Coordinates of C-alpha atoms and ligand atoms in Angstrom, one line a residue:
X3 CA 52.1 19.6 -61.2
X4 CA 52.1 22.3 -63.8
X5 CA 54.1 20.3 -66.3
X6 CA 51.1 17.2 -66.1
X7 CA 48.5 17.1 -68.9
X8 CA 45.7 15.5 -68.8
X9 CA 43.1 14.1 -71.3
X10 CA 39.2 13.9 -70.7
X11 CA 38.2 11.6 -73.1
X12 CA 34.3 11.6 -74.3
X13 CA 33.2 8.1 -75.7
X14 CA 30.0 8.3 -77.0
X15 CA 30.7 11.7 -77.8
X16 CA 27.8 12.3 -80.6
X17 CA 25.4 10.8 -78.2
X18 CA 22.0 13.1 -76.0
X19 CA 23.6 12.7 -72.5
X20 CA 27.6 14.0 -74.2
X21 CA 25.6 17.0 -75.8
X22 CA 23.6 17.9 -73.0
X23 CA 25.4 17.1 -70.3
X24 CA 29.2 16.2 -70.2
X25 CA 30.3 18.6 -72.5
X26 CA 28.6 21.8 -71.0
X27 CA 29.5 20.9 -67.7
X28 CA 33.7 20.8 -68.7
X29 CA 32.1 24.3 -70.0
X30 CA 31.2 25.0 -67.2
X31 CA 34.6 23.8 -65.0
X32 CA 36.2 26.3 -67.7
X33 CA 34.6 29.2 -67.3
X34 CA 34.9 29.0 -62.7
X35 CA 38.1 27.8 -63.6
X36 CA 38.6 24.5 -62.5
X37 CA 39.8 23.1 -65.3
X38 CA 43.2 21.4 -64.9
X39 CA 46.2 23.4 -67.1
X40 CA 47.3 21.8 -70.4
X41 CA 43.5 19.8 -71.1
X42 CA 42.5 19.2 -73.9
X43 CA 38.9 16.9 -74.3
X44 CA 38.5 14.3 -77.0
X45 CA 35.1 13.3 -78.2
X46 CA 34.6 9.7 -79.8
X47 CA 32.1 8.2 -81.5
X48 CA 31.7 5.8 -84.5
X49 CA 29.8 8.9 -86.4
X50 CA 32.4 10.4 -89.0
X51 CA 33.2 14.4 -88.4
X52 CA 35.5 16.8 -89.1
X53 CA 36.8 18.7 -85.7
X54 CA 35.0 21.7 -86.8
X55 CA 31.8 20.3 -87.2
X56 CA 31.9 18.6 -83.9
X57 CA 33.1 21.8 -81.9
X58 CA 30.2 23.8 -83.5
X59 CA 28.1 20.6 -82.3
X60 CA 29.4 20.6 -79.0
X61 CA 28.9 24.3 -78.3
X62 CA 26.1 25.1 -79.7
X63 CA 24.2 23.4 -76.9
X64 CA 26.0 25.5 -74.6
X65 CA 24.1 28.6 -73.2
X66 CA 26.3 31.5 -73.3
X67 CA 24.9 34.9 -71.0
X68 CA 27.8 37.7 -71.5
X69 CA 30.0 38.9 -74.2
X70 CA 33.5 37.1 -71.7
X71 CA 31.0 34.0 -72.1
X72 CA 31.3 34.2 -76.0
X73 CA 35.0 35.0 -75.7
X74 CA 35.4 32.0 -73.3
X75 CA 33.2 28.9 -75.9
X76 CA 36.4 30.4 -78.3
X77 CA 38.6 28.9 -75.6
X78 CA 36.7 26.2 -75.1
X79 CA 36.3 25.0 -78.8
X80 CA 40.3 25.0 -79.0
X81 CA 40.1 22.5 -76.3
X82 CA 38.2 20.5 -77.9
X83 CA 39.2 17.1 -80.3
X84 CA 37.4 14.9 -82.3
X85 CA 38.1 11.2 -83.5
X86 CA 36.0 8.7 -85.2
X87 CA 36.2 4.5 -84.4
X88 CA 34.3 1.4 -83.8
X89 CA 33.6 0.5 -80.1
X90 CA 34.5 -3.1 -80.9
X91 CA 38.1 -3.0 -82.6
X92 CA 41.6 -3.1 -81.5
X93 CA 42.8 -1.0 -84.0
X94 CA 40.4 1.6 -83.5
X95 CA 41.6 2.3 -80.5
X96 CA 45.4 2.0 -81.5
X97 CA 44.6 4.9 -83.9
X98 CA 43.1 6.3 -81.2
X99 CA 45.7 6.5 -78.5
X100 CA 47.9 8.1 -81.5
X101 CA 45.8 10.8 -81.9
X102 CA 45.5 11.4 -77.8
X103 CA 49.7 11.2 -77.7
X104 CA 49.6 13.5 -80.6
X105 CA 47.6 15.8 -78.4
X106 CA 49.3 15.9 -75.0
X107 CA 51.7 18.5 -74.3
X108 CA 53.5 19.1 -71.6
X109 CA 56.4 17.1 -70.1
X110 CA 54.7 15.9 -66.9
X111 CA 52.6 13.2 -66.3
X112 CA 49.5 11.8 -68.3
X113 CA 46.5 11.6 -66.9
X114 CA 43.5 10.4 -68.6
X115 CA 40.0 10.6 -68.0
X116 CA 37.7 8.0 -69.8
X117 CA 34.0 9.1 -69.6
X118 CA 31.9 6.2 -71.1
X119 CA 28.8 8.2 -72.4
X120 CA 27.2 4.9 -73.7
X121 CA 24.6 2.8 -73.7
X122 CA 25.3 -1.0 -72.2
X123 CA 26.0 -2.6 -75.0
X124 CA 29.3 -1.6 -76.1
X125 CA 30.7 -0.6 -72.6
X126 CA 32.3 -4.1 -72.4
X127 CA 34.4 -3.7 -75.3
X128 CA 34.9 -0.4 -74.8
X129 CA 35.8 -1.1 -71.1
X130 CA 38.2 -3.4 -72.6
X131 CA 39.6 -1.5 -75.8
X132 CA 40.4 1.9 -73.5
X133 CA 42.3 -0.6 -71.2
X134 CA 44.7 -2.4 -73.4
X135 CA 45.5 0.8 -75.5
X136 CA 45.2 4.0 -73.9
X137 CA 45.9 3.2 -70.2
X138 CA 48.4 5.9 -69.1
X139 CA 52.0 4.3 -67.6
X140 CA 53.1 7.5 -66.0
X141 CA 49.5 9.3 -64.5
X142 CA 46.1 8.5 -63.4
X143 CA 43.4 6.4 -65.2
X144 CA 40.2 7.5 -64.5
X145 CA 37.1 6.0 -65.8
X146 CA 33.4 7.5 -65.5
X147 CA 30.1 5.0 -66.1
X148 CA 26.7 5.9 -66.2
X149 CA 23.6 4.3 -65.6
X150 CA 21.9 1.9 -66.2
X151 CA 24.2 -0.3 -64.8
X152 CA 22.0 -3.9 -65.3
X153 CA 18.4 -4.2 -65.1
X154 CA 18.5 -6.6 -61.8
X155 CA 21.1 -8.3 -59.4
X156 CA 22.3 -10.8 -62.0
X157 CA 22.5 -8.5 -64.7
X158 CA 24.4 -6.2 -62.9
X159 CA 26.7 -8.2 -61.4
X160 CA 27.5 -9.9 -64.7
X161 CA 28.5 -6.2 -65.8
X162 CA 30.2 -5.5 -63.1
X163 CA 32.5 -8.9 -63.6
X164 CA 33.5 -8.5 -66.9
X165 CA 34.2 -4.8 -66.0
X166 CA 36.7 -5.7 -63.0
X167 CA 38.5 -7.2 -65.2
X168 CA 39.8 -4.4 -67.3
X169 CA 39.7 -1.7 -64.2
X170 CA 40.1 -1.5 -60.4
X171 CA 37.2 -0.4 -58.3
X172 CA 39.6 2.8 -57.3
X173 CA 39.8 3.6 -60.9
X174 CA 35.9 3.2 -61.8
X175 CA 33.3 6.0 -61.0
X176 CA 30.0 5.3 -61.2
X177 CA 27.8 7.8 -61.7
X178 CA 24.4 9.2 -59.9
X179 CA 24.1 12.4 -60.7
X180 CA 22.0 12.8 -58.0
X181 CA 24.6 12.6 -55.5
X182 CA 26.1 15.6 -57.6
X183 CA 22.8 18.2 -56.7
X184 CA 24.0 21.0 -54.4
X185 CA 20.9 19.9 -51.9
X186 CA 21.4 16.3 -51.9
X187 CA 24.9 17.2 -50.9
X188 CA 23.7 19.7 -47.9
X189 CA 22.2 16.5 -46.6
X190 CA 25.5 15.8 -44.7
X191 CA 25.7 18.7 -43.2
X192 CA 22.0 19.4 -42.1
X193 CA 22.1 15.8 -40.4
X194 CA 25.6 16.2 -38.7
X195 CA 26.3 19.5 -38.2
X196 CA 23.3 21.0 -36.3
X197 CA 22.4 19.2 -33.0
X198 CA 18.6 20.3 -33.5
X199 CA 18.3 18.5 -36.5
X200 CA 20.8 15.5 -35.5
X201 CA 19.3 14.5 -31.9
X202 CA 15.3 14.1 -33.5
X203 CA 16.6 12.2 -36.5
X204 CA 15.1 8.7 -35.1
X205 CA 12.0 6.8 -35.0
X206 CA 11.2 8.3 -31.7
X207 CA 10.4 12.1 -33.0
X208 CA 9.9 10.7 -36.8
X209 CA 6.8 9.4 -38.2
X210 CA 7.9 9.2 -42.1
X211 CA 9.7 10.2 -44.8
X212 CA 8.6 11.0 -47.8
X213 CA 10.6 11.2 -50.8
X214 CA 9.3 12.9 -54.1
X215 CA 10.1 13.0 -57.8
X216 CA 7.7 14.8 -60.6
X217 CA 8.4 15.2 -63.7
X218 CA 5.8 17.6 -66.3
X219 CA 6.5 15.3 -69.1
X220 CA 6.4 12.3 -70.4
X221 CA 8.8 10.0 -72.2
X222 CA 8.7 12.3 -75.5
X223 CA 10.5 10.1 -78.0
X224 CA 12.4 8.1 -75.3
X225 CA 9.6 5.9 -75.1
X226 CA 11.4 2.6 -76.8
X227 CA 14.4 2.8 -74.6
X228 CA 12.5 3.9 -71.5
X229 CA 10.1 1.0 -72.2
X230 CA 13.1 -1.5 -71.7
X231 CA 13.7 -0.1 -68.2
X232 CA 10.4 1.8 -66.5
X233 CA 10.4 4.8 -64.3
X234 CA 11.6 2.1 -61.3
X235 CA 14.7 1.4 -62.9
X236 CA 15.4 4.6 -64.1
X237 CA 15.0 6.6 -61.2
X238 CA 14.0 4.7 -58.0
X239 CA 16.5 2.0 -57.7
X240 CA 19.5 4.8 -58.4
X241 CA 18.5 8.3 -57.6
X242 CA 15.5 8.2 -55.3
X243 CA 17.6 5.5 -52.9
X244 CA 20.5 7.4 -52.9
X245 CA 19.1 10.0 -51.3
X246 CA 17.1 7.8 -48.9
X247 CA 20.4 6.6 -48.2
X248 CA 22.2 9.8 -47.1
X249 CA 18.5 10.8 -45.3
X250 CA 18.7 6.8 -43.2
X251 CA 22.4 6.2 -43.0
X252 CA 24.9 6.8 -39.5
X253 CA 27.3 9.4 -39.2
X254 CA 30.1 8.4 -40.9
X255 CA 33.4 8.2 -39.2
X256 CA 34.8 10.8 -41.4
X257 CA 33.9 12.5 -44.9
X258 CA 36.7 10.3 -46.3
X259 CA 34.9 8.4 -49.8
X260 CA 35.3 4.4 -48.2
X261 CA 33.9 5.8 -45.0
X262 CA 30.9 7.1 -46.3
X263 CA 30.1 4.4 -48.9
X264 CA 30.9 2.0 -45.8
X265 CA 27.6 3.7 -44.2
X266 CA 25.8 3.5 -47.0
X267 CA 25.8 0.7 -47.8
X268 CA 25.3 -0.5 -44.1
X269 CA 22.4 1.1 -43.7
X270 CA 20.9 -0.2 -47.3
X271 CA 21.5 -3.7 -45.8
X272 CA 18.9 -3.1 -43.4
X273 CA 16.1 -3.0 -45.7
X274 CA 13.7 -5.5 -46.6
X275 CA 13.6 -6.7 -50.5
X276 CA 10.6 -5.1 -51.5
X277 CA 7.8 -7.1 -53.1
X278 CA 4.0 -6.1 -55.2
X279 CA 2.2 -6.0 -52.0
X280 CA 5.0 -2.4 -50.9
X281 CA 4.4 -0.4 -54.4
X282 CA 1.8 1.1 -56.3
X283 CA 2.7 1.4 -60.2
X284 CA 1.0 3.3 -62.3
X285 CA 1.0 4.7 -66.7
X286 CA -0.1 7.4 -67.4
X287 CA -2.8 7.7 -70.8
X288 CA -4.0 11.5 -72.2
X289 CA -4.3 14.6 -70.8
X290 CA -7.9 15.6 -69.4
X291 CA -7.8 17.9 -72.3
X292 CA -6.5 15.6 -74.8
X293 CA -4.0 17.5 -75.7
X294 CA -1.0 15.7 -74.3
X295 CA -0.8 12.3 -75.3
X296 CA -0.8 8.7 -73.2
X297 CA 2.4 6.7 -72.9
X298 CA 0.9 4.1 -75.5
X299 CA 0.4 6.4 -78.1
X300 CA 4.1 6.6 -78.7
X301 CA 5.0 4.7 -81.6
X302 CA 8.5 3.3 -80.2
X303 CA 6.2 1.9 -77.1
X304 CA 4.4 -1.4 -77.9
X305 CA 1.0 -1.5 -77.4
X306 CA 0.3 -4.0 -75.0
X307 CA 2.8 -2.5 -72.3
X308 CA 3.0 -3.0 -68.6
X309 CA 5.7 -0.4 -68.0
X310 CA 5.3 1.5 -65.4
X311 CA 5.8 5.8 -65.5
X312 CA 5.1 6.1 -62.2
X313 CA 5.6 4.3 -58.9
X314 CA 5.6 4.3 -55.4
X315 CA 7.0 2.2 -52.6
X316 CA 7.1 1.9 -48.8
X317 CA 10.2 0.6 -47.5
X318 CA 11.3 0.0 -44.0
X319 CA 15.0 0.0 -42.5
X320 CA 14.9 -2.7 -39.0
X321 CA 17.7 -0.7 -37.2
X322 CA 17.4 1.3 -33.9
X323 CA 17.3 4.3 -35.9
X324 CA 14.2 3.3 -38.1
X325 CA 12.3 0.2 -37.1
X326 CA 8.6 1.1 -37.5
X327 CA 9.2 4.0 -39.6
X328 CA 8.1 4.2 -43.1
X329 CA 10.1 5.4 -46.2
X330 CA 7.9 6.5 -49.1
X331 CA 9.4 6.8 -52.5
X332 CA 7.1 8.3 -55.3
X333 CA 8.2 8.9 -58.8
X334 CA 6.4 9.6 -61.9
X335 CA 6.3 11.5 -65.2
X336 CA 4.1 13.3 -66.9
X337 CA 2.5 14.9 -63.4
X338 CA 1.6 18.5 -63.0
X339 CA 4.7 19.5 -61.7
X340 CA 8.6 19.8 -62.0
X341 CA 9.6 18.9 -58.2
X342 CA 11.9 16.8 -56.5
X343 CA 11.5 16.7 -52.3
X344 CA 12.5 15.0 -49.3
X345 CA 9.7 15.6 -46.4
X346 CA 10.0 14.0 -43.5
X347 CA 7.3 14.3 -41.1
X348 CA 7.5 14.5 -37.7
X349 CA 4.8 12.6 -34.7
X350 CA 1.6 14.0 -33.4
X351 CA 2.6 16.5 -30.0
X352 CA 1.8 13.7 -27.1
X353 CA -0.5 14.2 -24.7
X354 CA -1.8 17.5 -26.7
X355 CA -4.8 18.4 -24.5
X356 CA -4.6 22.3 -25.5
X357 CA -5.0 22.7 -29.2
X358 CA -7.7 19.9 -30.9
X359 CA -6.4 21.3 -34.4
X360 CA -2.5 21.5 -34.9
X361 CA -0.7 19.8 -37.7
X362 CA 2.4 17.5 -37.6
X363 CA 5.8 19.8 -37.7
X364 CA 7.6 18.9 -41.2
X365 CA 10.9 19.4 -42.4
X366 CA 10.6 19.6 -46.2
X367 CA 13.9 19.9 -48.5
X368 CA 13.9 20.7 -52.0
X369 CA 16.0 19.7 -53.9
X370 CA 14.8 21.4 -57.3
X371 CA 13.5 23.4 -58.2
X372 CA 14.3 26.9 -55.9
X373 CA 16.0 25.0 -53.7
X374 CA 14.5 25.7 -50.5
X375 CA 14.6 24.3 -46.9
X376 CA 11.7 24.7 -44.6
X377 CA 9.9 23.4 -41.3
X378 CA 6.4 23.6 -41.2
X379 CA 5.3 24.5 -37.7
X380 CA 2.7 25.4 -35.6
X381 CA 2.6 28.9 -34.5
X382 CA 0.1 31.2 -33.2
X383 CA -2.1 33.0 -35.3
X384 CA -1.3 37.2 -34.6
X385 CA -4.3 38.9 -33.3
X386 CA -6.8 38.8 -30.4
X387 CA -7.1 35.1 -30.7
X388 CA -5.5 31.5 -29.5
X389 CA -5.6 29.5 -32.6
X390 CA -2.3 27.5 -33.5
X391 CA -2.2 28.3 -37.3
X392 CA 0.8 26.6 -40.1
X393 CA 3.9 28.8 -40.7
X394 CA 7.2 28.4 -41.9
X395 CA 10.4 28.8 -40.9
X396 CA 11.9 28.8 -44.3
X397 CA 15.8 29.0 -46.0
X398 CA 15.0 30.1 -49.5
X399 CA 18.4 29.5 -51.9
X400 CA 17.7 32.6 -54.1
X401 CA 16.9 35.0 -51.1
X402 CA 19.6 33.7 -48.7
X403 CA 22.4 32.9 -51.3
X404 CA 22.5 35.4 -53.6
X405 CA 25.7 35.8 -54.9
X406 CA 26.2 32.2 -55.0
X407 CA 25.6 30.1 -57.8
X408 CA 24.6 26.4 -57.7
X409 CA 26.3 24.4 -60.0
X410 CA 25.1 22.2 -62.2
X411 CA 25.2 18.2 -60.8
X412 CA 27.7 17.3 -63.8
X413 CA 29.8 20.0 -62.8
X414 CA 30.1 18.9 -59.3
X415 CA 30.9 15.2 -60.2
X416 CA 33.2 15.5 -63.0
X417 CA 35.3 17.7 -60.8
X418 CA 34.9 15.4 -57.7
X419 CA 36.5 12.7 -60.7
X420 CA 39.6 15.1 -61.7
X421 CA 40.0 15.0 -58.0
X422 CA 40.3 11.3 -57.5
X423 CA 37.3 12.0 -54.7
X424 CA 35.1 8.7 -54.5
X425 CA 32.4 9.8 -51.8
X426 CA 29.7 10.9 -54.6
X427 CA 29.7 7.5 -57.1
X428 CA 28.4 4.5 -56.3
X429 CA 30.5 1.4 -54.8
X430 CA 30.2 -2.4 -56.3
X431 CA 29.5 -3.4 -53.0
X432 CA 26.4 -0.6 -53.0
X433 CA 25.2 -1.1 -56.4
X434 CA 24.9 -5.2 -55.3
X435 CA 22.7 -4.2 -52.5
X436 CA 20.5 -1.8 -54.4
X437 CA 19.7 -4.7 -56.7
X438 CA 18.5 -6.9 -53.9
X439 CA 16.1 -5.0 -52.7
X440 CA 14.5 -4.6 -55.8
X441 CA 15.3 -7.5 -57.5
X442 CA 12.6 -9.5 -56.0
X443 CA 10.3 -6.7 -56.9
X444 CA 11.0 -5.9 -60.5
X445 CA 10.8 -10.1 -61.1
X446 CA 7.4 -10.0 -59.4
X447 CA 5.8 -7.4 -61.4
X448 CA 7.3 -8.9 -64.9
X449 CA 6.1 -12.6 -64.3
X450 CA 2.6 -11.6 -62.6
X451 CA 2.0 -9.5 -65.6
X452 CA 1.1 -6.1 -62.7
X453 CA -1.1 -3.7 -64.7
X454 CA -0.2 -0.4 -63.7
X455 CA -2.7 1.7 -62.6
X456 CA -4.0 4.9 -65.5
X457 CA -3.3 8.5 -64.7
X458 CA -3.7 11.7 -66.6
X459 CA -1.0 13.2 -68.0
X460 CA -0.9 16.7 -66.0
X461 CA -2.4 15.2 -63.5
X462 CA -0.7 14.8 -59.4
X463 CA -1.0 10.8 -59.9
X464 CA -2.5 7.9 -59.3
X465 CA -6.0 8.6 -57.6
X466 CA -5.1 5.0 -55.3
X467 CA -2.0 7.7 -54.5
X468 CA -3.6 9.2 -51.6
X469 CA -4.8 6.0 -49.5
X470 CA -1.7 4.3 -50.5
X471 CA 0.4 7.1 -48.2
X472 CA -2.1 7.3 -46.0
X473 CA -2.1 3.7 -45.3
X474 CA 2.0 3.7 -44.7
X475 CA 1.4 6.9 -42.1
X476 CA 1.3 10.2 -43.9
X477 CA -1.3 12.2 -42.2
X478 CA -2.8 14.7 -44.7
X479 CA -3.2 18.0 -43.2
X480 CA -6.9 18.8 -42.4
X481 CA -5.7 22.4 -42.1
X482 CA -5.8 25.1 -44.6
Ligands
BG6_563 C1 17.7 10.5 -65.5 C2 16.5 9.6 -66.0 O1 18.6 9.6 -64.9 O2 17.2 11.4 -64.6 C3 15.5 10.6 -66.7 O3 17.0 8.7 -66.9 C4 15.1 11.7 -65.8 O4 14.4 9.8 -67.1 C5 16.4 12.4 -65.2 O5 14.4 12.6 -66.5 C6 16.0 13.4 -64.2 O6 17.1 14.2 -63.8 P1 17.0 15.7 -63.4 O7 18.4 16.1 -63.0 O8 16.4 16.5 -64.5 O9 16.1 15.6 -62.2

C-alpha cells in the first residue's frame, strides 16, 4: 500500500559490484519509475564516510544522457543513506537498525531489502547480524546473494547450511545475473510460444548446441581473486548452465517461480558429472603483438598457475529430448571479441540427392551484444542459376524494437526482488545440482595438476578449439 516503506539496504556498499552495478540499476528503476514510494537505499560498509561523500560516490558512476537525467541523480542522491560498521559485530548492526528506523517514514508496513554485495567471507555473519537486528516484524524480508556461492558441492553446501539458518529459502535470492538479460529471458517464449520453434526442439531435428561466451579482455587487476576461482567457476558452472538450462529444460507447467525452478532443475539432473576427458582448458599468454599482456604477467597471479581463462565442455543430457545430442559450452577471456551466443545447429537434410553443397540450417541467439535472432538457411541464390547459397532470416533488436529499450540485467532482477518473484534466482535444490556436475571435474583438474593449453590474447582461442567441436559434432561450414 501507499502508506508501506521500504528499505533497500546495500551491504558492501563501497565495494566494485555496489558501484557498478547495484546502485545504477535502483537508478535506473527510478528514472522508468519502478521504484516503490517512500524508499530510501542505505549503503554499508566498514569504510568511514560522510553521506555526501558517498552520494557523490555512488552517482558519479552513473551515466546521465539529458538535462531530466541530471534533475533526476538530484532525486536519487536524496534517496540515498550512508552508515559505517563491522560485518562481524552485534552492535554494529544494533546502530544500524537505529539509523534504518530513523529513516522509515510512512505509517505502513516495513519492508526491507538486504542486498549482500560481498565477498564470502563475511556473508555468514552478516547473514546472521541482518537477521537478529534488522528483520522487519510488520513487512517483507528480502535478502539478495551473489556469486560465488562455494567453489564445489561441499563448499557450497556448507554455505548454504549455515545460511538456512538465519533465512528461509522464500526469503533468499540468489543471484545470476544472467537470468536477468532481456534475451536469456526471451528463451521462454521462443521455445513455447511458437509451434515452429517448439515441435523441432529435440534430438530428432537437432544436432548440437553450442553455447558461447568471449570476453576482449583479460583479468585486468582481478587477477588474484580470479585466480582463486578460474573462468569455470566464474562463469560456466553459473551463467553458461543457466542458460543451457532454459535452452534443455521441459515446458513448465506454468510461469509460476517453483514451477520453473522445478524444470530446471529436472532437467540439470539428467546430466552426466563431467570429467577432464569432456573439457578443453586453456590460459591465455601475450598478444601476437606484445602489446597486451599474458595472464601470468599479472603480479596478483602466482607464477606457477594452472588456472584456467578459458574453457570448453561437452555435456550430454540422457532424456528423450537429448540423448545423443551434444551441448558445447565455451568461455574465455581475453579473445578477439565481446560476444555471448546460443547456436544450435540443426541435422544434415536426409536423403539430400539435389544440392551436394548446402549447409546445416542454424538458429543462432545473441544475447549481447545487438541482440539479434537469426536462422541461417539455405536459399537460392537470385539469378539464372540453381545454386543453394546461406541467408538469413534475421530479428535484429535495434531495427525491429526501436522505441524499446533493453534494460540492464540488474534492473530486471532487483525489480523481480521488490516483487517477491522467484523464477530468475537460483534454487538450493539447483545450486546442489550444478555442483555435481562439476564437482568431479574441478577436483580432477586441481589434483592431476591439468595444464591449460596457451592462447593469444586477441586471439578466437585455443588452436585444439576447432577439432575439439568438431569432434562433439559441429560441422564447420565449407561454405562462404
Ligand atoms: C561475472 C564474472 O559474473 O560476469 C566476470 O565474474 C564476467 O568475470 C562477467 O566478466 C560478465 O558479465 P557480462 O554481463 O558483462 O556478460
Amino acid at each position: 500500500s501507499i502508506s508501506d516503506n521500504t528499505t533497500i539496504l546495500v551491504l558492501g556498499a563501497s565495494g566494485d559490484l555496489a558501484y557498478k552495478k547495484t546502485f545504477p540499476a535502483l537508478f535506473g528503476l527510478l528514472k522508468h519509475q519502478f521504484l516503490p514510494h517512500n524508499v530510501q537505499i542505505v549503503g554499508y560498509a566498514r569504510s568511514k564516510m560522510e553521506k555526501e561523500q558517498f552520494r557523490e560516490r555512488v552517482t558519479s558512476k552513473i551515466k546521465t544522457s539529458s538535462e531530466a537525467d541530471k534533475a533526476l541523480v538530484g532525486k536519487f542522491k536524496d534517496m540515498l543513506h550512508y552508515v559505517d560498521g563491522q560485518y562481524d559485530k552485534d552492535e554494529s548492526y544494533k546502530n544500524l537498525a537505529l539509523e534504518v528506523e530513523k529513516l522509515e517514514q510512512g505509517t505502513g508496513k516495513k519492508n526491507r531489502l538486504f542486498y549482500m554485495a560481498l565477498p564470502p567471507s563475511v556473508f555468514i555473519p552478516v547473514a546472521k547480524g541482518l537477521r537478529e537486528n534488522l528483520y522487519s516484524t510488520t513487512g517483507w524480508n528480502r535478502v539478495v546473494v551473489e556469486k560465488p556461492f562455494g567453489k564445489d558441492l561441499q563448499s557450497s553446501n556448507e554455505l548454504g547450511e549455515a545460511l538456512a539458518r538465519f533465512w528461509k529459502e522464500e526469503e533468499i535470492y540468489r543471484i545470476d545475473h544472467y537470468l536477468g538479460k532481456e534475451m536469456v529471458k526471451n528463451l521462454i517464449v521462443l521455445r513455447f510460444a511458437n509451434v515452429f520453434l517448439g515441435s523441432i526442439w529435440n534430438r530428432q531435428f537437432i544436432s548440437n548446441v553450442q553455447i558461447t561466451f568471449k570476453e576482449p579482455f583479460g583479468t585486468e587487476g582481478r587477477g588474484g581473486y580470479f585466480d582463486e576461482f578460474g573462468i569455470i567457476r566464474d562463469v560456466m558452472q553459473n551463467h553458461l548452465l543457466q542458460v543451457l538450462t532454459i535452452v534443455a529444460m521441459e515446458k513448465p507447467v506454468s510461469l509460476n517461480a517453483e514451477d520453473v525452478r522445478d524444470e530446471k532443475v529436472r532437467v540439470l539432473k539428467y546430466i552426466n558429472p563431467l570429467t577432464v576427458d569432456d573439457v578443453l582448458v586453456g590460459q591465455y599468454v601475450k598478444s601476437a603483438d606484445g602489446t597486451k599482456p599474458g595472464y601470468k604477467d599479472d603480479k596478483t597471479v602466482p607464477p606457477d598457475s594452472l588456472c584456467p581463462t578459458f574453457a570448453a565442455a561437452v555435456f550430454w543430457i540422457n532424456n528423450d529430448r537429448w540423448d545423443g545430442v551434444p551441448f558445447i559450452l565455451k568461455c574465455g577471456k581475453a579473445l578477439n571479441e565481446a560476444k555471448v551466443e546460443i547456436r544450435i545447429q540443426f541435422n544434415d537434410v536426409a536423403g539430400n540427392t539435389l544440392f551436394p553443397e548446402i549447409a546445416r540450417n542454424e538458429l543462432v541467439i545473441r544475447v549481447q551484444p545487438d541482440e539479434a535472432v537469426y536462422m541461417k538457411f539455405m536459399n537460392k541464390e537470385p539469378g539464372l542459376n540453381s545454386d543453394p547459397v546461406i541467408s538469413e532470416l534475421e530479428l535484429n533488436y535495434t531495427k525491429r524494437y526501436q522505441s524499446s529499450r533493453i534494460p540492464e540485467a540488474y534492473e530486471a532482477l532487483i525489480l523481480d526482488v521488490l516483487r517477491g518473484d522467484h523464477q530468475n534466482f537460483v534454487r538450493s535444490d539447483e545450486l546442489e545440482v550444478a555442483w555435481k556436475i562439476f564437482t568431479p571435474l574441478l577436483h580432477q583438474l586441481e589434483k592431476q595438476k591439468v595444464r591449460p593449453v596457451p592462447y593469444e590474447y586477441g586471439s578466437r582461442g585455443p588452436e585444439e578449439l576447432n577439432d575439439f567441436v568438431e569432434m562433439h559434432g559441429f560441422a564447420r561450414s565449407n561454405l562462404p
